[in-house]
Amino acid sequence: MLTQVHDITLHYVDQGQGSAILLIHAFPLSSAMWQPQIVALAPHFRVIAPDLRGFGLSDVPPGPYSMDLFAADLAGLLDNLGIEQVILGGLSMGGYIAFAFMRHYPARVRALFLADTRANADTSDARVGRETNAQLAESQGAGAIADKMLPALLAPHATPELHAHVRGIIERNQPQGIAAALRGMALRPDSTDLLAQINVPTLFIGGSEDTLTTPAVLHEMHAAVVGSQMVELPGAGHLSNLEQPDAFNAALLTFLHAL
Ligand code: MLT
C-alpha cells in the first residue's frame, strides 16, 4: 500500500485485524525483514510495517533522516490510517526510532517491544564511522554496505540462504537513502533518560550472539524500565527476528496476548 506523508510517498504493509502493531525495521533493511513476524502476527492483530523514507519502495528524499523525522513520518502514517494508538516495535535502528516516537507521541503507544537496540547515542568514533559508511554507500552502492555490515548483522553460523536473503533486502535499497539514514543515526540524542519514564508494558528481545547491541546492553535497559520483560534468544545474532523467527515470534506472541 502507498500513502502520502510529509510530501513523500511511503510504502507499507497492512495485514490482519485487531489491535494495531507498528513494526519499525532495522538499518539498512526494509519492511521485508518483518515477513516472518507478519505471517505469525497477522492472524491475531493488525500488523503495519512501513518502509521508512529512503528504504524499500518508499521515496528517497534528501537527508539526513533524523530519528525524529522518521518518527514524524510514522505518526503521519497512523493519522492517514485513522489509528490513534499502537503497540510499537522496533529492531535496532527501529528501536532508535521507537525512542523518538515515545518522546514525541507517548500517548499513542499502548505497549512497546524493543529488539537488538540501544538507548545511547553514537560515540564520536561511531559518528566518524557513519560518515565513512555514508560515503562508501554513495561511491560504491548498497552492495558495498552489505559486504561491510553482513558479518555483524548475522551470527557466524547463519546459513548462506539467510545471508543471501538479507543481502537481497539491503541491495534493493538506494545508496542515497542508506547514506541519509547513517547521517541521521549519527545525530540521534541519548535516550537513556527516557527509559525511566516508560510506563507501558515493555518487552526487550535480543540475540545472545548479537555483537552490535549486546545482550548486556539490553539487560541494562530492561533493568531501567520498571516492570519490563526480557527474552534472550540463544544462537541468534543482531537480526534475531530473522535468525530465530520461531523463538522470536513465540516470545512476542506471549507478550502480546497478555496485554
Ligand atoms: C541496525 O541494525 O539498524 C543498525 O545496525 C543500527 C546501527 O547501525 O546503529
PDB file of C-alpha atoms and ligand atoms in Angstrom:
ATOM      1  CA  MET A   1       0.000   0.000   0.000  1.00  0.00           C
ATOM      2  CA  LEU A   2       1.104   3.591  -0.608  1.00  0.00           C
ATOM      3  CA  THR A   3       0.319   6.785   1.297  1.00  0.00           C
ATOM      4  CA  GLN A   4       1.429  10.412   1.207  1.00  0.00           C
ATOM      5  CA  VAL A   5       3.142  11.719   4.348  1.00  0.00           C
ATOM      6  CA  HIS A   6       5.075  14.990   4.561  1.00  0.00           C
ATOM      7  CA  ASP A   7       5.123  15.357   0.756  1.00  0.00           C
ATOM      8  CA  ILE A   8       6.642  11.926   0.188  1.00  0.00           C
ATOM      9  CA  THR A   9       5.168   8.545  -0.677  1.00  0.00           C
ATOM     10  CA  LEU A  10       5.581   5.838   1.918  1.00  0.00           C
ATOM     11  CA  HIS A  11       5.057   2.172   1.169  1.00  0.00           C
ATOM     12  CA  TYR A  12       3.695  -0.046   3.917  1.00  0.00           C
ATOM     13  CA  VAL A  13       2.273  -3.481   4.583  1.00  0.00           C
ATOM     14  CA  ASP A  14      -1.085  -3.555   6.391  1.00  0.00           C
ATOM     15  CA  GLN A  15      -2.345  -7.032   7.231  1.00  0.00           C
ATOM     16  CA  GLY A  16      -4.788  -8.551   9.694  1.00  0.00           C
ATOM     17  CA  GLN A  17      -7.350  -7.125  12.072  1.00  0.00           C
ATOM     18  CA  GLY A  18      -7.495  -6.182  15.722  1.00  0.00           C
ATOM     19  CA  SER A  19      -5.116  -4.173  17.889  1.00  0.00           C
ATOM     20  CA  ALA A  20      -2.603  -2.386  15.678  1.00  0.00           C
ATOM     21  CA  ILE A  21       1.089  -3.282  15.839  1.00  0.00           C
ATOM     22  CA  LEU A  22       3.568  -0.968  14.109  1.00  0.00           C
ATOM     23  CA  LEU A  23       6.860  -2.674  13.179  1.00  0.00           C
ATOM     24  CA  ILE A  24       9.882  -0.431  12.552  1.00  0.00           C
ATOM     25  CA  HIS A  25      12.658  -2.048  10.546  1.00  0.00           C
ATOM     26  CA  ALA A  26      16.411  -2.031  11.085  1.00  0.00           C
ATOM     27  CA  PHE A  27      19.153  -0.358   9.061  1.00  0.00           C
ATOM     28  CA  PRO A  28      19.844  -0.901   6.179  1.00  0.00           C
ATOM     29  CA  LEU A  29      16.848  -3.140   5.556  1.00  0.00           C
ATOM     30  CA  SER A  30      13.133  -2.563   4.853  1.00  0.00           C
ATOM     31  CA  SER A  31       9.732  -3.865   5.886  1.00  0.00           C
ATOM     32  CA  ALA A  32      10.707  -7.094   4.081  1.00  0.00           C
ATOM     33  CA  MET A  33      12.716  -8.087   7.173  1.00  0.00           C
ATOM     34  CA  TRP A  34       9.466  -8.457   9.144  1.00  0.00           C
ATOM     35  CA  GLN A  35       7.960 -11.137   6.880  1.00  0.00           C
ATOM     36  CA  PRO A  36       8.208 -13.965   9.473  1.00  0.00           C
ATOM     37  CA  GLN A  37       6.564 -11.742  12.079  1.00  0.00           C
ATOM     38  CA  ILE A  38       3.822 -10.521   9.718  1.00  0.00           C
ATOM     39  CA  VAL A  39       2.903 -14.139   8.977  1.00  0.00           C
ATOM     40  CA  ALA A  40       2.793 -15.035  12.696  1.00  0.00           C
ATOM     41  CA  LEU A  41       1.043 -11.900  13.985  1.00  0.00           C
ATOM     42  CA  ALA A  42      -1.491 -11.069  11.266  1.00  0.00           C
ATOM     43  CA  PRO A  43      -3.933 -13.877  12.252  1.00  0.00           C
ATOM     44  CA  HIS A  44      -4.284 -12.152  15.652  1.00  0.00           C
ATOM     45  CA  PHE A  45      -3.506  -8.449  15.148  1.00  0.00           C
ATOM     46  CA  ARG A  46      -3.444  -5.678  12.570  1.00  0.00           C
ATOM     47  CA  VAL A  47       0.212  -5.512  11.534  1.00  0.00           C
ATOM     48  CA  ILE A  48       1.532  -2.355   9.913  1.00  0.00           C
ATOM     49  CA  ALA A  49       5.081  -2.489   8.588  1.00  0.00           C
ATOM     50  CA  PRO A  50       6.263   0.595   6.693  1.00  0.00           C
ATOM     51  CA  ASP A  51       9.324   1.059   4.554  1.00  0.00           C
ATOM     52  CA  LEU A  52      10.904   4.083   6.223  1.00  0.00           C
ATOM     53  CA  ARG A  53      11.738   7.038   3.989  1.00  0.00           C
ATOM     54  CA  GLY A  54      14.804   6.162   1.948  1.00  0.00           C
ATOM     55  CA  PHE A  55      14.171   2.395   2.096  1.00  0.00           C
ATOM     56  CA  GLY A  56      12.288  -0.327   0.248  1.00  0.00           C
ATOM     57  CA  LEU A  57       9.580   1.048  -2.006  1.00  0.00           C
ATOM     58  CA  SER A  58       9.245   4.393  -0.206  1.00  0.00           C
ATOM     59  CA  ASP A  59      10.533   7.661  -1.635  1.00  0.00           C
ATOM     60  CA  VAL A  60      14.166   8.626  -1.150  1.00  0.00           C
ATOM     61  CA  PRO A  61      14.160  12.378  -0.406  1.00  0.00           C
ATOM     62  CA  PRO A  62      17.391  14.192   0.513  1.00  0.00           C
ATOM     63  CA  GLY A  63      18.757  13.555   4.028  1.00  0.00           C
ATOM     64  CA  PRO A  64      19.839  13.458   6.699  1.00  0.00           C
ATOM     65  CA  TYR A  65      16.930  11.500   8.169  1.00  0.00           C
ATOM     66  CA  SER A  66      16.810  12.214  11.883  1.00  0.00           C
ATOM     67  CA  MET A  67      15.101   9.706  14.165  1.00  0.00           C
ATOM     68  CA  ASP A  68      12.554  12.485  14.902  1.00  0.00           C
ATOM     69  CA  LEU A  69      11.791  12.780  11.194  1.00  0.00           C
ATOM     70  CA  PHE A  70      11.280   9.030  10.850  1.00  0.00           C
ATOM     71  CA  ALA A  71       9.013   9.132  13.934  1.00  0.00           C
ATOM     72  CA  ALA A  72       7.003  12.028  12.472  1.00  0.00           C
ATOM     73  CA  ASP A  73       6.543  10.010   9.265  1.00  0.00           C
ATOM     74  CA  LEU A  74       5.187   7.128  11.337  1.00  0.00           C
ATOM     75  CA  ALA A  75       2.780   9.414  13.208  1.00  0.00           C
ATOM     76  CA  GLY A  76       1.627  10.748   9.820  1.00  0.00           C
ATOM     77  CA  LEU A  77       1.117   7.220   8.540  1.00  0.00           C
ATOM     78  CA  LEU A  78      -1.020   6.374  11.583  1.00  0.00           C
ATOM     79  CA  ASP A  79      -3.017   9.590  11.082  1.00  0.00           C
ATOM     80  CA  ASN A  80      -3.690   8.586   7.482  1.00  0.00           C
ATOM     81  CA  LEU A  81      -4.856   5.168   8.648  1.00  0.00           C
ATOM     82  CA  GLY A  82      -7.050   6.670  11.393  1.00  0.00           C
ATOM     83  CA  ILE A  83      -5.158   4.784  14.095  1.00  0.00           C
ATOM     84  CA  GLU A  84      -4.685   6.623  17.376  1.00  0.00           C
ATOM     85  CA  GLN A  85      -2.750   4.066  19.447  1.00  0.00           C
ATOM     86  CA  VAL A  86      -0.416   1.221  18.568  1.00  0.00           C
ATOM     87  CA  ILE A  87       1.745  -1.458  20.024  1.00  0.00           C
ATOM     88  CA  LEU A  88       5.122  -0.220  18.852  1.00  0.00           C
ATOM     89  CA  GLY A  89       8.040  -2.469  17.977  1.00  0.00           C
ATOM     90  CA  GLY A  90      11.452  -1.728  16.548  1.00  0.00           C
ATOM     91  CA  LEU A  91      14.663  -3.608  15.912  1.00  0.00           C
ATOM     92  CA  SER A  92      17.996  -1.787  16.165  1.00  0.00           C
ATOM     93  CA  MET A  93      17.544   1.490  14.202  1.00  0.00           C
ATOM     94  CA  GLY A  94      13.838   0.705  14.527  1.00  0.00           C
ATOM     95  CA  GLY A  95      14.395   0.894  18.290  1.00  0.00           C
ATOM     96  CA  TYR A  96      16.148   4.276  17.992  1.00  0.00           C
ATOM     97  CA  ILE A  97      13.074   5.491  16.108  1.00  0.00           C
ATOM     98  CA  ALA A  98      10.758   3.932  18.694  1.00  0.00           C
ATOM     99  CA  PHE A  99      12.525   6.016  21.364  1.00  0.00           C
ATOM    100  CA  ALA A 100      11.961   9.167  19.273  1.00  0.00           C
ATOM    101  CA  PHE A 101       8.310   8.178  18.814  1.00  0.00           C
ATOM    102  CA  MET A 102       7.938   7.623  22.591  1.00  0.00           C
ATOM    103  CA  ARG A 103       9.469  11.028  23.240  1.00  0.00           C
ATOM    104  CA  HIS A 104       7.105  12.879  20.893  1.00  0.00           C
ATOM    105  CA  TYR A 105       3.906  10.818  20.936  1.00  0.00           C
ATOM    106  CA  PRO A 106       3.828   8.882  24.236  1.00  0.00           C
ATOM    107  CA  ALA A 107       0.032   8.791  24.330  1.00  0.00           C
ATOM    108  CA  ARG A 108      -0.006   6.907  21.025  1.00  0.00           C
ATOM    109  CA  VAL A 109       1.931   3.923  22.415  1.00  0.00           C
ATOM    110  CA  ARG A 110      -0.033   1.200  24.192  1.00  0.00           C
ATOM    111  CA  ALA A 111       2.874  -1.223  24.574  1.00  0.00           C
ATOM    112  CA  LEU A 112       6.440  -1.430  23.377  1.00  0.00           C
ATOM    113  CA  PHE A 113       8.880  -4.064  22.253  1.00  0.00           C
ATOM    114  CA  LEU A 114      12.492  -3.285  21.536  1.00  0.00           C
ATOM    115  CA  ALA A 115      14.767  -5.793  19.851  1.00  0.00           C
ATOM    116  CA  ASP A 116      18.561  -5.716  19.497  1.00  0.00           C
ATOM    117  CA  THR A 117      18.816  -1.994  20.075  1.00  0.00           C
ATOM    118  CA  ARG A 118      20.391   0.536  22.409  1.00  0.00           C
ATOM    119  CA  ALA A 119      19.307   3.767  24.126  1.00  0.00           C
ATOM    120  CA  ASN A 120      22.629   5.579  23.998  1.00  0.00           C
ATOM    121  CA  ALA A 121      23.810   7.931  21.274  1.00  0.00           C
ATOM    122  CA  ASP A 122      26.772   7.280  18.978  1.00  0.00           C
ATOM    123  CA  THR A 123      30.265   7.864  20.324  1.00  0.00           C
ATOM    124  CA  SER A 124      32.389  10.334  18.376  1.00  0.00           C
ATOM    125  CA  ASP A 125      34.259   7.394  16.783  1.00  0.00           C
ATOM    126  CA  ALA A 126      30.960   5.840  15.734  1.00  0.00           C
ATOM    127  CA  ARG A 127      29.900   9.150  14.140  1.00  0.00           C
ATOM    128  CA  VAL A 128      33.081   9.192  12.085  1.00  0.00           C
ATOM    129  CA  GLY A 129      32.346   5.607  11.033  1.00  0.00           C
ATOM    130  CA  ARG A 130      28.807   6.607   9.976  1.00  0.00           C
ATOM    131  CA  GLU A 131      30.181   9.286   7.663  1.00  0.00           C
ATOM    132  CA  THR A 132      32.739   6.853   6.217  1.00  0.00           C
ATOM    133  CA  ASN A 133      29.942   4.381   5.506  1.00  0.00           C
ATOM    134  CA  ALA A 134      27.688   7.107   4.063  1.00  0.00           C
ATOM    135  CA  GLN A 135      30.435   7.996   1.603  1.00  0.00           C
ATOM    136  CA  LEU A 136      31.024   4.311   0.867  1.00  0.00           C
ATOM    137  CA  ALA A 137      27.317   3.893   0.035  1.00  0.00           C
ATOM    138  CA  GLU A 138      27.370   6.975  -2.184  1.00  0.00           C
ATOM    139  CA  SER A 139      30.518   5.963  -4.045  1.00  0.00           C
ATOM    140  CA  GLN A 140      30.145   2.176  -4.249  1.00  0.00           C
ATOM    141  CA  GLY A 141      26.468   1.435  -3.708  1.00  0.00           C
ATOM    142  CA  ALA A 142      24.339  -0.685  -1.401  1.00  0.00           C
ATOM    143  CA  GLY A 143      26.338  -3.853  -2.162  1.00  0.00           C
ATOM    144  CA  ALA A 144      29.433  -2.366  -0.522  1.00  0.00           C
ATOM    145  CA  ILE A 145      27.387  -1.648   2.622  1.00  0.00           C
ATOM    146  CA  ALA A 146      26.062  -5.212   2.573  1.00  0.00           C
ATOM    147  CA  ASP A 147      29.635  -6.530   2.307  1.00  0.00           C
ATOM    148  CA  LYS A 148      30.727  -4.422   5.247  1.00  0.00           C
ATOM    149  CA  MET A 149      27.738  -4.980   7.524  1.00  0.00           C
ATOM    150  CA  LEU A 150      26.626  -8.560   6.942  1.00  0.00           C
ATOM    151  CA  PRO A 151      29.304 -10.154   9.166  1.00  0.00           C
ATOM    152  CA  ALA A 152      27.982  -8.083  12.073  1.00  0.00           C
ATOM    153  CA  LEU A 153      24.272  -8.373  11.281  1.00  0.00           C
ATOM    154  CA  LEU A 154      24.160 -12.178  11.430  1.00  0.00           C
ATOM    155  CA  ALA A 155      25.658 -14.731  13.813  1.00  0.00           C
ATOM    156  CA  PRO A 156      28.700 -16.600  12.433  1.00  0.00           C
ATOM    157  CA  HIS A 157      26.721 -19.811  11.889  1.00  0.00           C
ATOM    158  CA  ALA A 158      23.850 -18.153   9.978  1.00  0.00           C
ATOM    159  CA  THR A 159      23.070 -20.070   6.800  1.00  0.00           C
ATOM    160  CA  PRO A 160      24.200 -18.984   3.328  1.00  0.00           C
ATOM    161  CA  GLU A 161      20.491 -18.747   2.427  1.00  0.00           C
ATOM    162  CA  LEU A 162      19.869 -16.217   5.204  1.00  0.00           C
ATOM    163  CA  HIS A 163      22.967 -14.237   4.174  1.00  0.00           C
ATOM    164  CA  ALA A 164      21.655 -14.119   0.598  1.00  0.00           C
ATOM    165  CA  HIS A 165      18.169 -13.111   1.773  1.00  0.00           C
ATOM    166  CA  VAL A 166      19.453 -10.221   3.915  1.00  0.00           C
ATOM    167  CA  ARG A 167      21.861  -9.134   1.179  1.00  0.00           C
ATOM    168  CA  GLY A 168      18.953  -9.033  -1.253  1.00  0.00           C
ATOM    169  CA  ILE A 169      16.921  -6.782   1.077  1.00  0.00           C
ATOM    170  CA  ILE A 170      19.911  -4.436   1.537  1.00  0.00           C
ATOM    171  CA  GLU A 171      20.767  -4.284  -2.162  1.00  0.00           C
ATOM    172  CA  ARG A 172      17.221  -3.308  -3.124  1.00  0.00           C
ATOM    173  CA  ASN A 173      17.750  -0.028  -1.218  1.00  0.00           C
ATOM    174  CA  GLN A 174      19.069   3.164  -2.780  1.00  0.00           C
ATOM    175  CA  PRO A 175      22.557   4.331  -1.697  1.00  0.00           C
ATOM    176  CA  GLN A 176      21.184   7.859  -1.069  1.00  0.00           C
ATOM    177  CA  GLY A 177      18.656   6.511   1.448  1.00  0.00           C
ATOM    178  CA  ILE A 178      21.328   4.454   3.202  1.00  0.00           C
ATOM    179  CA  ALA A 179      23.626   7.486   3.450  1.00  0.00           C
ATOM    180  CA  ALA A 180      20.814   9.733   4.716  1.00  0.00           C
ATOM    181  CA  ALA A 181      19.894   7.271   7.476  1.00  0.00           C
ATOM    182  CA  LEU A 182      23.543   6.866   8.515  1.00  0.00           C
ATOM    183  CA  ARG A 183      23.891  10.633   8.885  1.00  0.00           C
ATOM    184  CA  GLY A 184      20.600  10.728  10.795  1.00  0.00           C
ATOM    185  CA  MET A 185      21.650   7.993  13.221  1.00  0.00           C
ATOM    186  CA  ALA A 186      24.846   9.924  13.922  1.00  0.00           C
ATOM    187  CA  LEU A 187      22.711  12.883  15.044  1.00  0.00           C
ATOM    188  CA  ARG A 188      20.449  10.977  17.399  1.00  0.00           C
ATOM    189  CA  PRO A 189      20.347  12.043  21.041  1.00  0.00           C
ATOM    190  CA  ASP A 190      20.879   9.782  24.013  1.00  0.00           C
ATOM    191  CA  SER A 191      17.569   8.214  25.066  1.00  0.00           C
ATOM    192  CA  THR A 192      18.744   6.688  28.342  1.00  0.00           C
ATOM    193  CA  ASP A 193      16.746   9.255  30.360  1.00  0.00           C
ATOM    194  CA  LEU A 194      13.588   8.106  28.603  1.00  0.00           C
ATOM    195  CA  LEU A 195      13.837   4.570  29.988  1.00  0.00           C
ATOM    196  CA  ALA A 196      12.736   5.555  33.488  1.00  0.00           C
ATOM    197  CA  GLN A 197       9.699   7.335  32.036  1.00  0.00           C
ATOM    198  CA  ILE A 198       8.384   4.379  30.041  1.00  0.00           C
ATOM    199  CA  ASN A 199       5.157   3.342  31.730  1.00  0.00           C
ATOM    200  CA  VAL A 200       3.638   0.955  29.195  1.00  0.00           C
ATOM    201  CA  PRO A 201       4.175  -2.826  29.063  1.00  0.00           C
ATOM    202  CA  THR A 202       7.613  -3.325  27.516  1.00  0.00           C
ATOM    203  CA  LEU A 203       9.449  -6.351  26.177  1.00  0.00           C
ATOM    204  CA  PHE A 204      13.138  -6.464  25.288  1.00  0.00           C
ATOM    205  CA  ILE A 205      14.250  -9.197  22.873  1.00  0.00           C
ATOM    206  CA  GLY A 206      17.809  -9.845  21.804  1.00  0.00           C
ATOM    207  CA  GLY A 207      20.046 -12.430  20.225  1.00  0.00           C
ATOM    208  CA  SER A 208      22.584 -13.973  22.612  1.00  0.00           C
ATOM    209  CA  GLU A 209      25.228 -13.606  19.878  1.00  0.00           C
ATOM    210  CA  ASP A 210      24.432 -10.024  18.926  1.00  0.00           C
ATOM    211  CA  THR A 211      27.754  -8.185  18.866  1.00  0.00           C
ATOM    212  CA  LEU A 212      26.325  -4.824  17.690  1.00  0.00           C
ATOM    213  CA  THR A 213      23.806  -4.386  20.503  1.00  0.00           C
ATOM    214  CA  THR A 214      24.923  -6.975  23.020  1.00  0.00           C
ATOM    215  CA  PRO A 215      22.660  -8.786  25.497  1.00  0.00           C
ATOM    216  CA  ALA A 216      24.408  -6.789  28.263  1.00  0.00           C
ATOM    217  CA  VAL A 217      23.112  -3.553  26.716  1.00  0.00           C
ATOM    218  CA  LEU A 218      19.608  -4.973  26.532  1.00  0.00           C
ATOM    219  CA  HIS A 219      19.740  -6.242  30.134  1.00  0.00           C
ATOM    220  CA  GLU A 220      20.726  -2.746  31.276  1.00  0.00           C
ATOM    221  CA  MET A 221      17.722  -1.212  29.539  1.00  0.00           C
ATOM    222  CA  HIS A 222      15.473  -3.956  30.926  1.00  0.00           C
ATOM    223  CA  ALA A 223      16.666  -3.062  34.446  1.00  0.00           C
ATOM    224  CA  ALA A 224      15.880   0.611  33.819  1.00  0.00           C
ATOM    225  CA  VAL A 225      12.286   0.091  32.605  1.00  0.00           C
ATOM    226  CA  VAL A 226      10.150  -0.771  35.612  1.00  0.00           C
ATOM    227  CA  GLY A 227       8.102  -3.938  35.088  1.00  0.00           C
ATOM    228  CA  SER A 228       9.631  -4.716  31.701  1.00  0.00           C
ATOM    229  CA  GLN A 229      10.296  -8.219  30.399  1.00  0.00           C
ATOM    230  CA  MET A 230      13.387  -9.559  28.698  1.00  0.00           C
ATOM    231  CA  VAL A 231      13.904 -12.561  26.435  1.00  0.00           C
ATOM    232  CA  GLU A 232      17.341 -13.560  25.169  1.00  0.00           C
ATOM    233  CA  LEU A 233      17.310 -15.812  22.109  1.00  0.00           C
ATOM    234  CA  PRO A 234      20.117 -18.408  22.156  1.00  0.00           C
ATOM    235  CA  GLY A 235      22.046 -18.678  18.917  1.00  0.00           C
ATOM    236  CA  ALA A 236      20.683 -15.518  17.338  1.00  0.00           C
ATOM    237  CA  GLY A 237      22.811 -12.579  16.239  1.00  0.00           C
ATOM    238  CA  HIS A 238      21.733  -8.975  15.631  1.00  0.00           C
ATOM    239  CA  LEU A 239      18.854  -9.736  13.250  1.00  0.00           C
ATOM    240  CA  SER A 240      17.311 -12.029  15.838  1.00  0.00           C
ATOM    241  CA  ASN A 241      13.843 -11.914  14.243  1.00  0.00           C
ATOM    242  CA  LEU A 242      15.238 -13.476  11.066  1.00  0.00           C
ATOM    243  CA  GLU A 243      17.747 -15.812  12.690  1.00  0.00           C
ATOM    244  CA  GLN A 244      15.398 -17.377  15.241  1.00  0.00           C
ATOM    245  CA  PRO A 245      11.974 -16.444  13.871  1.00  0.00           C
ATOM    246  CA  ASP A 246      10.025 -19.130  15.740  1.00  0.00           C
ATOM    247  CA  ALA A 247      11.513 -18.254  19.142  1.00  0.00           C
ATOM    248  CA  PHE A 248      11.187 -14.533  18.401  1.00  0.00           C
ATOM    249  CA  ASN A 249       7.527 -14.909  17.410  1.00  0.00           C
ATOM    250  CA  ALA A 250       6.748 -17.099  20.413  1.00  0.00           C
ATOM    251  CA  ALA A 251       8.217 -14.509  22.805  1.00  0.00           C
ATOM    252  CA  LEU A 252       6.359 -11.725  21.070  1.00  0.00           C
ATOM    253  CA  LEU A 253       3.016 -13.533  20.985  1.00  0.00           C
ATOM    254  CA  THR A 254       3.283 -14.445  24.680  1.00  0.00           C
ATOM    255  CA  PHE A 255       3.862 -10.751  25.455  1.00  0.00           C
ATOM    256  CA  LEU A 256       1.110  -9.516  23.124  1.00  0.00           C
ATOM    257  CA  HIS A 257      -1.552 -11.990  24.234  1.00  0.00           C
ATOM    258  CA  ALA A 258      -1.008 -10.940  27.858  1.00  0.00           C
ATOM    259  CA  LEU A 259      -1.729  -7.257  27.133  1.00  0.00           C
TER     260      LEU A 259
HETATM  261  C1  MLT B   1      20.593  -1.644  12.593  1.00  0.00           C
HETATM  262  O1  MLT B   1      20.562  -2.884  12.588  1.00  0.00           O
HETATM  263  O2  MLT B   1      19.564  -0.965  12.492  1.00  0.00           O
HETATM  264  C2  MLT B   1      21.930  -0.979  12.677  1.00  0.00           C
HETATM  265  O3  MLT B   1      22.921  -1.916  12.980  1.00  0.00           O
HETATM  266  C3  MLT B   1      21.900   0.115  13.678  1.00  0.00           C
HETATM  267  C4  MLT B   1      23.175   0.863  13.777  1.00  0.00           C
HETATM  268  O4  MLT B   1      23.968   0.858  12.824  1.00  0.00           O
HETATM  269  O5  MLT B   1      23.388   1.514  14.818  1.00  0.00           O
END
